[in-house]
Structures are given as C-alpha cells and as structure tokens.
Amino acid sequence: MNNKILLRLGLLFSCVLIISAAVIYFTFDIRALDYLTMFEPCCILLALGSLAVGLTFDGLRLITLASITEERLTMRQIVNVVLSNYFLALFTPGASGGAIAQVMFMRKAGVPVAKSTVVVLVRTVMSIIFLILLVPVVLHSDPDIVGWMPSSVITAVSAAFVSLPIIVIYLLHTRYPEKIIFYCTRKLSYTTRRNCIIWYQQFKNAVMVMGKHPLMVLRAFVESGLSLLFIYGTVPAFFTGLNIDFDLLQVMGRMVLLNLVLYFSPTPGGSGIAEAGFVVLFSNILPEGVEGIMAVLWRFAAEYLPFMLGAVVTIRAFGSDVLNMASVKSKTKQGRNHLQNGKKSQ
C-alpha cells in the first residue's frame, strides 16, 4: 500500500479518535456509569441489524435506478457500489467523494459514465428530497425544537420545504437556472463556470430521464426513504440498550434534521459537526453524561463500520492509488467538453 493512502488513512483515524475522545470527555458525567453498567449488549446487534436492513434497501434502490437506465448489476457489484460510497465520502466535505466512488465502481461494472452519473445524482437527490419532505412533520411534532417559533412561522417554513422540490422541477423546464448560474459565476474562473454548467446539465438530464419512468422512480424513492430510516434506526436501538424512556418518532425526527444538515457539511464526512449536532439535539432526551458516548456509538455503527468495509472493497478493486484514481470523474468531464467543442468546430 503506498505511503499517500496510508498517510491519509492515518490522519483520518487520528481525527476520528480525537473528535470522539473530545466529545466523550466534554460530555461525560460520573453518573453515566450507572446507565452504562446497565447497558444491554444485545441492542448492539439490534443496531447492526437495522444498519444491515438500511444498506439492503440502499442496494435495492441502486438496482431500481440502474434498471431505469437499462443497466444490470450483479449482487457483488451492488455491494461494492454501496460500500465504496462510505469510503470516499469520509474523505471529502459534504460526502461528495462518495459519488465519485460510485461512478468508479459502476464504470468498472461496464455502466457508461453518463448513465452512472445519472444514477448517482438521482440517488443523492432522492435522499435529500425525502429528508426535506419530512422536515414539516418534524417541525409540527417536536415542540422542544420549535417551541420558540410562532405557529404561523412553522407553517410558512413547512410550506416552503414542501414546495421546494416542485419549484425546482418547474425551473428545470425554463432557462432561468442557466441565467442564474451565469450571473452568479460571472466573476469566477472559466473552469469553475464550466464545471457549474456541466453539473447543472447533468442534474437536469438526470431529472428528465427519471421523469420518463414515474412508477420506477416512486419505487426507488420509497426504497431510498426506508434505507435512510433504517440506518437512522441504529440510534433508537442504542437508546433501548440504556433502558430509558424515549419517543421513537421524536428521536427519528431529530436524526432527519441532523442528517439533512450533514449533506451540506463543510467538514469531511461531517466529522465534528455530526457529533456536536447529536449532543445538542439529544441532550434533553438522554441521561446527563451519556450523550457523547451515544454520539460516538452512532457514528461508529452508521459511518465508520461501513467505511472500513468500503475501504476493503475499494482498495482491493482499484489498488492503493485509489485516491488519485478518484479524479477520473473530472477527467471524464474534460473529455466530454473537448468532444463537444470538436463537434461544434466540425
């Protein structure tokens, strides 16, 4: 294994250990020992089982989206795509590297880059839309979070979240998004402007392709939601092990809010923000002193364990130089631009 990836992995693990230790240190209370001694280990199996079901639905979603583009993937290829997402996602802000990993594995499986890009984009957009649509439910069912907000404001915010996907789909049928992109990037470099336009065109193409198969898209959307909910289910599984009373819907709602924020996190894999957000959201639900430990358990089960499995399959498939190979996506974009320019010159 080359020194570069060893160094990156070493830095990542050091960062994870430091953040985890800091979260536990600053939140731990001696009274937490009473709850920890009563913790039921069988609930760890419950959490891992919930994670396994969530990853299974993630794989089913991939099968559905691939079939829309008339592509077929074997079970092994599906497992590789799903787990590789966790590996590179933890290296990049907003988990953006996960998309590159998925395209790499789908390309290795024989899926054209254009089709794999559509599948990956839709996969990500579906997850975000599902969480956005749940925000109004969370706001109206959890007074501890929005108790300070007037009901009229909550209703307005809820209406905005529900209408957001509809507005986006409408705008995709107009020229306004392109005009906005051109205006907002007018002072940026040519490469940045070009990449913004390419990303928008890929996103628009993905939406248009999926719009031709509404029933399959609906199925994939349901699978997407079930995948997310079961993965978030690791948290109430750990809470059950503490033998405390909690509202399952309240816990799942707060996980929805937290993970929606993590999609736009500027830190690699949401490190630091995830743990801090967890402590803030669940400090009034958990016994004092255990929220930091629960945050670390959640991150290990839902992120770090799939990350380690993803590291094995990714490095085994692409070698230890996989981080350099991740640039294949940008190279593909450049090649596409040259091809388009060549056609125009002809």
PDB file of N, CA, C and O in Angstrom, residues 35-36 38-51 231-244 246 248 251 255 278 286-287 290-291 293-303 305:
ATOM      1  N   TYR A  35     -25.780   4.065  34.079  1.00  0.00           N
ATOM      2  CA  TYR A  35     -26.508   3.658  32.882  1.00  0.00           C
ATOM      3  C   TYR A  35     -25.668   2.727  32.008  1.00  0.00           C
ATOM      4  O   TYR A  35     -26.188   1.779  31.413  1.00  0.00           O
ATOM      5  N   LEU A  36     -24.380   2.993  31.948  1.00  0.00           N
ATOM      6  CA  LEU A  36     -23.517   2.167  31.110  1.00  0.00           C
ATOM      7  C   LEU A  36     -23.391   0.744  31.648  1.00  0.00           C
ATOM      8  O   LEU A  36     -23.278  -0.216  30.882  1.00  0.00           O
ATOM      9  N   MET A  38     -25.714  -0.822  33.058  1.00  0.00           N
ATOM     10  CA  MET A  38     -26.982  -1.493  32.782  1.00  0.00           C
ATOM     11  C   MET A  38     -27.231  -1.666  31.284  1.00  0.00           C
ATOM     12  O   MET A  38     -28.265  -2.195  30.870  1.00  0.00           O
ATOM     13  N   PHE A  39     -26.302  -1.198  30.459  1.00  0.00           N
ATOM     14  CA  PHE A  39     -26.484  -1.270  29.010  1.00  0.00           C
ATOM     15  C   PHE A  39     -26.591  -2.723  28.550  1.00  0.00           C
ATOM     16  O   PHE A  39     -25.796  -3.587  28.952  1.00  0.00           O
ATOM     17  N   GLU A  40     -27.572  -3.005  27.717  1.00  0.00           N
ATOM     18  CA  GLU A  40     -27.803  -4.357  27.219  1.00  0.00           C
ATOM     19  C   GLU A  40     -27.061  -4.563  25.903  1.00  0.00           C
ATOM     20  O   GLU A  40     -27.427  -3.970  24.883  1.00  0.00           O
ATOM     21  N   PRO A  41     -26.023  -5.405  25.904  1.00  0.00           N
ATOM     22  CA  PRO A  41     -25.207  -5.610  24.690  1.00  0.00           C
ATOM     23  C   PRO A  41     -26.008  -6.111  23.490  1.00  0.00           C
ATOM     24  O   PRO A  41     -25.615  -5.879  22.348  1.00  0.00           O
ATOM     25  N   CYS A  42     -27.126  -6.799  23.748  1.00  0.00           N
ATOM     26  CA  CYS A  42     -27.907  -7.337  22.623  1.00  0.00           C
ATOM     27  C   CYS A  42     -28.440  -6.219  21.726  1.00  0.00           C
ATOM     28  O   CYS A  42     -28.743  -6.442  20.546  1.00  0.00           O
ATOM     29  N   CYS A  43     -28.544  -5.014  22.287  1.00  0.00           N
ATOM     30  CA  CYS A  43     -29.023  -3.887  21.488  1.00  0.00           C
ATOM     31  C   CYS A  43     -28.002  -3.459  20.442  1.00  0.00           C
ATOM     32  O   CYS A  43     -28.351  -2.780  19.472  1.00  0.00           O
ATOM     33  N   ILE A  44     -26.749  -3.843  20.633  1.00  0.00           N
ATOM     34  CA  ILE A  44     -25.743  -3.591  19.601  1.00  0.00           C
ATOM     35  C   ILE A  44     -26.077  -4.408  18.356  1.00  0.00           C
ATOM     36  O   ILE A  44     -25.974  -3.922  17.218  1.00  0.00           O
ATOM     37  N   LEU A  45     -26.509  -5.650  18.571  1.00  0.00           N
ATOM     38  CA  LEU A  45     -26.926  -6.492  17.444  1.00  0.00           C
ATOM     39  C   LEU A  45     -28.166  -5.905  16.770  1.00  0.00           C
ATOM     40  O   LEU A  45     -28.297  -5.962  15.535  1.00  0.00           O
ATOM     41  N   LEU A  46     -29.065  -5.338  17.574  1.00  0.00           N
ATOM     42  CA  LEU A  46     -30.250  -4.692  17.020  1.00  0.00           C
ATOM     43  C   LEU A  46     -29.856  -3.516  16.131  1.00  0.00           C
ATOM     44  O   LEU A  46     -30.412  -3.326  15.037  1.00  0.00           O
ATOM     45  N   ALA A  47     -28.883  -2.724  16.588  1.00  0.00           N
ATOM     46  CA  ALA A  47     -28.411  -1.580  15.802  1.00  0.00           C
ATOM     47  C   ALA A  47     -27.753  -2.042  14.507  1.00  0.00           C
ATOM     48  O   ALA A  47     -28.005  -1.473  13.429  1.00  0.00           O
ATOM     49  N   LEU A  48     -26.920  -3.081  14.599  1.00  0.00           N
ATOM     50  CA  LEU A  48     -26.248  -3.589  13.394  1.00  0.00           C
ATOM     51  C   LEU A  48     -27.256  -4.203  12.433  1.00  0.00           C
ATOM     52  O   LEU A  48     -27.099  -4.104  11.211  1.00  0.00           O
ATOM     53  N   GLY A  49     -28.295  -4.836  12.987  1.00  0.00           N
ATOM     54  CA  GLY A  49     -29.340  -5.387  12.132  1.00  0.00           C
ATOM     55  C   GLY A  49     -30.089  -4.298  11.398  1.00  0.00           C
ATOM     56  O   GLY A  49     -30.403  -4.421  10.205  1.00  0.00           O
ATOM     57  N   SER A  50     -30.386  -3.194  12.098  1.00  0.00           N
ATOM     58  CA  SER A  50     -31.055  -2.059  11.468  1.00  0.00           C
ATOM     59  C   SER A  50     -30.183  -1.464  10.363  1.00  0.00           C
ATOM     60  O   SER A  50     -30.674  -1.109   9.288  1.00  0.00           O
ATOM     61  N   LEU A  51     -28.882  -1.366  10.630  1.00  0.00           N
ATOM     62  CA  LEU A  51     -27.945  -0.867   9.619  1.00  0.00           C
ATOM     63  C   LEU A  51     -27.931  -1.779   8.399  1.00  0.00           C
ATOM     64  O   LEU A  51     -27.952  -1.303   7.253  1.00  0.00           O
ATOM     65  N   ILE A 231     -31.208   3.058   8.636  1.00  0.00           N
ATOM     66  CA  ILE A 231     -29.849   3.440   9.060  1.00  0.00           C
ATOM     67  C   ILE A 231     -29.918   4.349  10.279  1.00  0.00           C
ATOM     68  O   ILE A 231     -29.141   4.201  11.231  1.00  0.00           O
ATOM     69  N   TYR A 232     -30.858   5.293  10.277  1.00  0.00           N
ATOM     70  CA  TYR A 232     -31.043   6.149  11.453  1.00  0.00           C
ATOM     71  C   TYR A 232     -31.550   5.340  12.646  1.00  0.00           C
ATOM     72  O   TYR A 232     -31.401   5.764  13.798  1.00  0.00           O
ATOM     73  N   GLY A 233     -32.161   4.190  12.369  1.00  0.00           N
ATOM     74  CA  GLY A 233     -32.691   3.342  13.435  1.00  0.00           C
ATOM     75  C   GLY A 233     -31.627   2.782  14.361  1.00  0.00           C
ATOM     76  O   GLY A 233     -31.961   2.231  15.425  1.00  0.00           O
ATOM     77  N   THR A 234     -30.361   2.923  13.990  1.00  0.00           N
ATOM     78  CA  THR A 234     -29.299   2.486  14.895  1.00  0.00           C
ATOM     79  C   THR A 234     -29.312   3.286  16.195  1.00  0.00           C
ATOM     80  O   THR A 234     -28.958   2.770  17.255  1.00  0.00           O
ATOM     81  N   VAL A 235     -29.753   4.544  16.105  1.00  0.00           N
ATOM     82  CA  VAL A 235     -29.761   5.412  17.292  1.00  0.00           C
ATOM     83  C   VAL A 235     -30.787   4.955  18.329  1.00  0.00           C
ATOM     84  O   VAL A 235     -30.434   4.733  19.491  1.00  0.00           O
ATOM     85  N   PRO A 236     -32.070   4.817  17.973  1.00  0.00           N
ATOM     86  CA  PRO A 236     -33.005   4.307  18.985  1.00  0.00           C
ATOM     87  C   PRO A 236     -32.663   2.907  19.470  1.00  0.00           C
ATOM     88  O   PRO A 236     -33.016   2.538  20.596  1.00  0.00           O
ATOM     89  N   ALA A 237     -31.963   2.123  18.653  1.00  0.00           N
ATOM     90  CA  ALA A 237     -31.526   0.796  19.103  1.00  0.00           C
ATOM     91  C   ALA A 237     -30.547   0.932  20.264  1.00  0.00           C
ATOM     92  O   ALA A 237     -30.640   0.202  21.266  1.00  0.00           O
ATOM     93  N   PHE A 238     -29.606   1.869  20.155  1.00  0.00           N
ATOM     94  CA  PHE A 238     -28.662   2.104  21.249  1.00  0.00           C
ATOM     95  C   PHE A 238     -29.371   2.696  22.466  1.00  0.00           C
ATOM     96  O   PHE A 238     -29.042   2.366  23.613  1.00  0.00           O
ATOM     97  N   PHE A 239     -30.344   3.579  22.224  1.00  0.00           N
ATOM     98  CA  PHE A 239     -31.100   4.162  23.339  1.00  0.00           C
ATOM     99  C   PHE A 239     -31.848   3.078  24.110  1.00  0.00           C
ATOM    100  O   PHE A 239     -31.953   3.141  25.336  1.00  0.00           O
ATOM    101  N   THR A 240     -32.356   2.087  23.391  1.00  0.00           N
ATOM    102  CA  THR A 240     -33.065   0.984  24.036  1.00  0.00           C
ATOM    103  C   THR A 240     -32.149   0.236  24.990  1.00  0.00           C
ATOM    104  O   THR A 240     -32.582  -0.227  26.055  1.00  0.00           O
ATOM    105  N   GLY A 241     -30.881   0.143  24.617  1.00  0.00           N
ATOM    106  CA  GLY A 241     -29.924  -0.551  25.473  1.00  0.00           C
ATOM    107  C   GLY A 241     -29.694   0.116  26.807  1.00  0.00           C
ATOM    108  O   GLY A 241     -29.236  -0.521  27.765  1.00  0.00           O
ATOM    109  N   LEU A 242     -30.029   1.413  26.907  1.00  0.00           N
ATOM    110  CA  LEU A 242     -29.861   2.143  28.165  1.00  0.00           C
ATOM    111  C   LEU A 242     -31.062   1.986  29.099  1.00  0.00           C
ATOM    112  O   LEU A 242     -31.033   2.469  30.235  1.00  0.00           O
ATOM    113  N   ASN A 243     -32.118   1.336  28.595  1.00  0.00           N
ATOM    114  CA  ASN A 243     -33.340   1.151  29.396  1.00  0.00           C
ATOM    115  C   ASN A 243     -33.943   2.485  29.840  1.00  0.00           C
ATOM    116  O   ASN A 243     -34.320   2.652  31.002  1.00  0.00           O
ATOM    117  N   ILE A 244     -34.018   3.426  28.913  1.00  0.00           N
ATOM    118  CA  ILE A 244     -34.624   4.719  29.221  1.00  0.00           C
ATOM    119  C   ILE A 244     -35.886   4.891  28.377  1.00  0.00           C
ATOM    120  O   ILE A 244     -36.043   4.245  27.338  1.00  0.00           O
ATOM    121  N   PHE A 246     -38.113   6.944  25.840  1.00  0.00           N
ATOM    122  CA  PHE A 246     -37.934   7.971  24.808  1.00  0.00           C
ATOM    123  C   PHE A 246     -39.018   7.811  23.761  1.00  0.00           C
ATOM    124  O   PHE A 246     -39.628   6.744  23.616  1.00  0.00           O
ATOM    125  N   LEU A 248     -39.917   7.416  20.097  1.00  0.00           N
ATOM    126  CA  LEU A 248     -39.253   6.939  18.877  1.00  0.00           C
ATOM    127  C   LEU A 248     -39.386   7.945  17.738  1.00  0.00           C
ATOM    128  O   LEU A 248     -38.406   8.236  17.036  1.00  0.00           O
ATOM    129  N   VAL A 251     -37.063  10.932  18.266  1.00  0.00           N
ATOM    130  CA  VAL A 251     -35.660  10.596  18.002  1.00  0.00           C
ATOM    131  C   VAL A 251     -35.406  10.517  16.494  1.00  0.00           C
ATOM    132  O   VAL A 251     -34.415  11.071  15.990  1.00  0.00           O
ATOM    133  N   MET A 255     -33.008  12.896  14.016  1.00  0.00           N
ATOM    134  CA  MET A 255     -31.992  12.316  13.142  1.00  0.00           C
ATOM    135  C   MET A 255     -32.175  12.809  11.707  1.00  0.00           C
ATOM    136  O   MET A 255     -31.196  13.007  10.982  1.00  0.00           O
ATOM    137  N   PHE A 278     -25.386  16.011  17.329  1.00  0.00           N
ATOM    138  CA  PHE A 278     -26.047  14.934  18.066  1.00  0.00           C
ATOM    139  C   PHE A 278     -26.178  15.299  19.541  1.00  0.00           C
ATOM    140  O   PHE A 278     -27.245  15.126  20.145  1.00  0.00           O
ATOM    141  N   LEU A 286     -31.477  12.190  26.549  1.00  0.00           N
ATOM    142  CA  LEU A 286     -30.605  11.202  27.188  1.00  0.00           C
ATOM    143  C   LEU A 286     -30.247  11.616  28.603  1.00  0.00           C
ATOM    144  O   LEU A 286     -30.248  12.805  28.941  1.00  0.00           O
ATOM    145  N   PRO A 287     -29.910  10.644  29.448  1.00  0.00           N
ATOM    146  CA  PRO A 287     -29.405  10.969  30.787  1.00  0.00           C
ATOM    147  C   PRO A 287     -28.118  11.776  30.687  1.00  0.00           C
ATOM    148  O   PRO A 287     -27.336  11.612  29.744  1.00  0.00           O
ATOM    149  N   VAL A 290     -24.192  10.779  29.017  1.00  0.00           N
ATOM    150  CA  VAL A 290     -24.066   9.661  28.070  1.00  0.00           C
ATOM    151  C   VAL A 290     -24.265  10.092  26.616  1.00  0.00           C
ATOM    152  O   VAL A 290     -24.070   9.283  25.709  1.00  0.00           O
ATOM    153  N   GLU A 291     -24.657  11.356  26.389  1.00  0.00           N
ATOM    154  CA  GLU A 291     -24.922  11.788  25.019  1.00  0.00           C
ATOM    155  C   GLU A 291     -23.679  11.711  24.135  1.00  0.00           C
ATOM    156  O   GLU A 291     -23.776  11.371  22.948  1.00  0.00           O
ATOM    157  N   ILE A 293     -21.155   9.557  24.469  1.00  0.00           N
ATOM    158  CA  ILE A 293     -20.904   8.141  24.186  1.00  0.00           C
ATOM    159  C   ILE A 293     -21.864   7.636  23.121  1.00  0.00           C
ATOM    160  O   ILE A 293     -21.477   6.897  22.212  1.00  0.00           O
ATOM    161  N   MET A 294     -23.139   8.030  23.225  1.00  0.00           N
ATOM    162  CA  MET A 294     -24.121   7.618  22.229  1.00  0.00           C
ATOM    163  C   MET A 294     -23.785   8.187  20.853  1.00  0.00           C
ATOM    164  O   MET A 294     -23.987   7.531  19.825  1.00  0.00           O
ATOM    165  N   ALA A 295     -23.264   9.429  20.819  1.00  0.00           N
ATOM    166  CA  ALA A 295     -22.880  10.040  19.547  1.00  0.00           C
ATOM    167  C   ALA A 295     -21.769   9.238  18.875  1.00  0.00           C
ATOM    168  O   ALA A 295     -21.802   8.992  17.664  1.00  0.00           O
ATOM    169  N   VAL A 296     -20.803   8.810  19.664  1.00  0.00           N
ATOM    170  CA  VAL A 296     -19.687   8.031  19.128  1.00  0.00           C
ATOM    171  C   VAL A 296     -20.161   6.661  18.665  1.00  0.00           C
ATOM    172  O   VAL A 296     -19.748   6.158  17.615  1.00  0.00           O
ATOM    173  N   LEU A 297     -21.041   6.021  19.446  1.00  0.00           N
ATOM    174  CA  LEU A 297     -21.580   4.720  19.053  1.00  0.00           C
ATOM    175  C   LEU A 297     -22.345   4.830  17.736  1.00  0.00           C
ATOM    176  O   LEU A 297     -22.218   3.974  16.853  1.00  0.00           O
ATOM    177  N   TRP A 298     -23.147   5.884  17.619  1.00  0.00           N
ATOM    178  CA  TRP A 298     -23.896   6.093  16.379  1.00  0.00           C
ATOM    179  C   TRP A 298     -22.966   6.260  15.190  1.00  0.00           C
ATOM    180  O   TRP A 298     -23.153   5.628  14.137  1.00  0.00           O
ATOM    181  N   ARG A 299     -21.958   7.107  15.326  1.00  0.00           N
ATOM    182  CA  ARG A 299     -21.034   7.358  14.219  1.00  0.00           C
ATOM    183  C   ARG A 299     -20.272   6.088  13.849  1.00  0.00           C
ATOM    184  O   ARG A 299     -20.041   5.812  12.672  1.00  0.00           O
ATOM    185  N   PHE A 300     -19.889   5.312  14.848  1.00  0.00           N
ATOM    186  CA  PHE A 300     -19.148   4.076  14.558  1.00  0.00           C
ATOM    187  C   PHE A 300     -20.022   3.090  13.802  1.00  0.00           C
ATOM    188  O   PHE A 300     -19.599   2.517  12.795  1.00  0.00           O
ATOM    189  N   ALA A 301     -21.256   2.899  14.279  1.00  0.00           N
ATOM    190  CA  ALA A 301     -22.132   1.909  13.654  1.00  0.00           C
ATOM    191  C   ALA A 301     -22.599   2.344  12.268  1.00  0.00           C
ATOM    192  O   ALA A 301     -22.583   1.556  11.319  1.00  0.00           O
ATOM    193  N   ALA A 302     -23.019   3.597  12.131  1.00  0.00           N
ATOM    194  CA  ALA A 302     -23.639   4.057  10.892  1.00  0.00           C
ATOM    195  C   ALA A 302     -22.646   4.582   9.859  1.00  0.00           C
ATOM    196  O   ALA A 302     -22.985   4.665   8.672  1.00  0.00           O
ATOM    197  N   GLU A 303     -21.434   4.960  10.279  1.00  0.00           N
ATOM    198  CA  GLU A 303     -20.472   5.556   9.352  1.00  0.00           C
ATOM    199  C   GLU A 303     -19.136   4.820   9.306  1.00  0.00           C
ATOM    200  O   GLU A 303     -18.678   4.430   8.239  1.00  0.00           O
ATOM    201  N   LEU A 305     -18.070   1.847  10.534  1.00  0.00           N
ATOM    202  CA  LEU A 305     -18.088   0.427  10.170  1.00  0.00           C
ATOM    203  C   LEU A 305     -18.276   0.240   8.668  1.00  0.00           C
ATOM    204  O   LEU A 305     -17.489  -0.482   8.033  1.00  0.00           O
TER     205      LEU A 305
END
